[in-house]
Amino acid sequence: MKFFVDTAEIDEIAELHDLGMVDGVTTNPSLILKSGRDILEVTKEICALVPGPVSAEVVALDADAMIEEGRKLAKIADNVTVKLPLTWDGLKACKVLSGEGKMVNVTLCFSANQALLAAKAGATFISPFIGRLDDINIDGMDLIQDIRVIYDNYGFETQILAASIRSVNHILDSARIGADVITAPTKVIKAMAGHPLTDKGLAQFMADWEKTGQKIL
Ligand code: E4P
């Protein structure tokens, strides 16, 4: 399973990248706002740091303007993935940009039918939003499962990029189902390392070590 980090914060990306945890990065207009950075500049910096796919999202709503924005974003670096919303215009833009050989991430996917259309339009990645479905009491993992079955039934190569991840269990369940990629905030990826029994065991070891009076260094 590939790990993308869902942020435009360079320091966070660099820390995880040094550990070999970052296979790619996703951003969106809200994350760009949070970073306080210029989209073109920060995308260029991220692309120089991370060799894998870096999603940068268009903000136009009609297909022709999306295509122009997508072409401009794709010029930033070879590893830019143009992120397009799952609308009819977004699908048109997906068809054109993927036909030009650009990587495309179709985002804001909330149904398996939407995912089916994105695959037929040539999307490199489909981003089903788990957390936002959970927010309205619909199980987001059911969507990941449905898309996995449908893509496998017909051999679609579009990669399932499980997005809007809010908890470590979202990552575990996505891995169990066979999502190709997860994108998660830094704090959720770091939380995967935590376990109360690890903390308890380490505290016991430290207490016993203290009693030995020994030193390693
Ligand atoms: C994915 O590409 C999106 O940027 C992201 O996962 C959205 O997550 P949110 O629902 O927590 O904002």
XYZ file of C-alpha atoms in Angstrom, residues 1-8 13 16 21-28 31 53-55 57 83 105-108 125-132 144 159-168 170-172 174-175 179-190 192:
65
model
C 0.000 0.000 0.000
C 1.287 3.446 -0.901
C 1.183 6.282 1.645
C 0.436 9.810 0.499
C 0.455 12.643 3.011
C -2.484 15.031 2.872
C -0.874 18.408 3.551
C 0.916 21.378 1.991
C 6.295 16.257 4.449
C 7.904 11.724 6.979
C 6.927 7.008 4.632
C 5.905 9.287 1.766
C 5.074 7.822 -1.644
C 3.223 10.960 -2.704
C 1.381 14.065 -1.521
C -2.159 15.407 -1.906
C -3.213 19.022 -1.512
C -6.496 20.838 -2.017
C -4.862 22.871 2.573
C 2.817 11.898 -7.432
C 1.924 15.319 -5.975
C -1.726 16.289 -6.421
C -6.156 20.854 -7.548
C -6.643 16.994 -9.225
C -6.633 12.406 -9.500
C -10.430 12.667 -9.546
C -11.479 13.937 -6.142
C -14.650 14.430 -4.071
C -6.421 7.901 -9.123
C -9.943 8.037 -7.713
C -10.303 9.696 -4.299
C -13.281 8.382 -2.313
C -13.761 10.504 0.839
C -14.260 8.174 3.797
C -14.437 10.643 6.694
C -16.936 12.990 5.067
C -13.931 1.638 -0.712
C -5.864 3.368 -8.393
C -8.124 3.686 -5.342
C -6.739 6.537 -3.234
C -8.622 6.347 0.078
C -9.026 9.972 1.210
C -10.600 12.032 3.993
C -8.945 9.696 6.464
C -9.522 10.693 10.067
C -8.318 7.697 12.098
C -5.799 4.871 12.138
C -9.553 4.046 8.383
C -6.018 3.174 7.259
C -6.193 -0.389 8.615
C -8.402 0.461 3.693
C -5.395 -1.880 3.765
C -7.106 0.253 -1.478
C -4.016 1.012 -3.571
C -3.132 4.215 -1.721
C -4.197 6.107 1.390
C -3.766 9.819 1.883
C -3.831 10.966 5.476
C -2.842 13.931 7.620
C 0.585 13.675 9.270
C -0.896 13.239 12.749
C -2.905 10.169 11.686
C 0.138 8.533 10.066
C 2.176 9.211 13.224
C -0.172 4.452 13.735
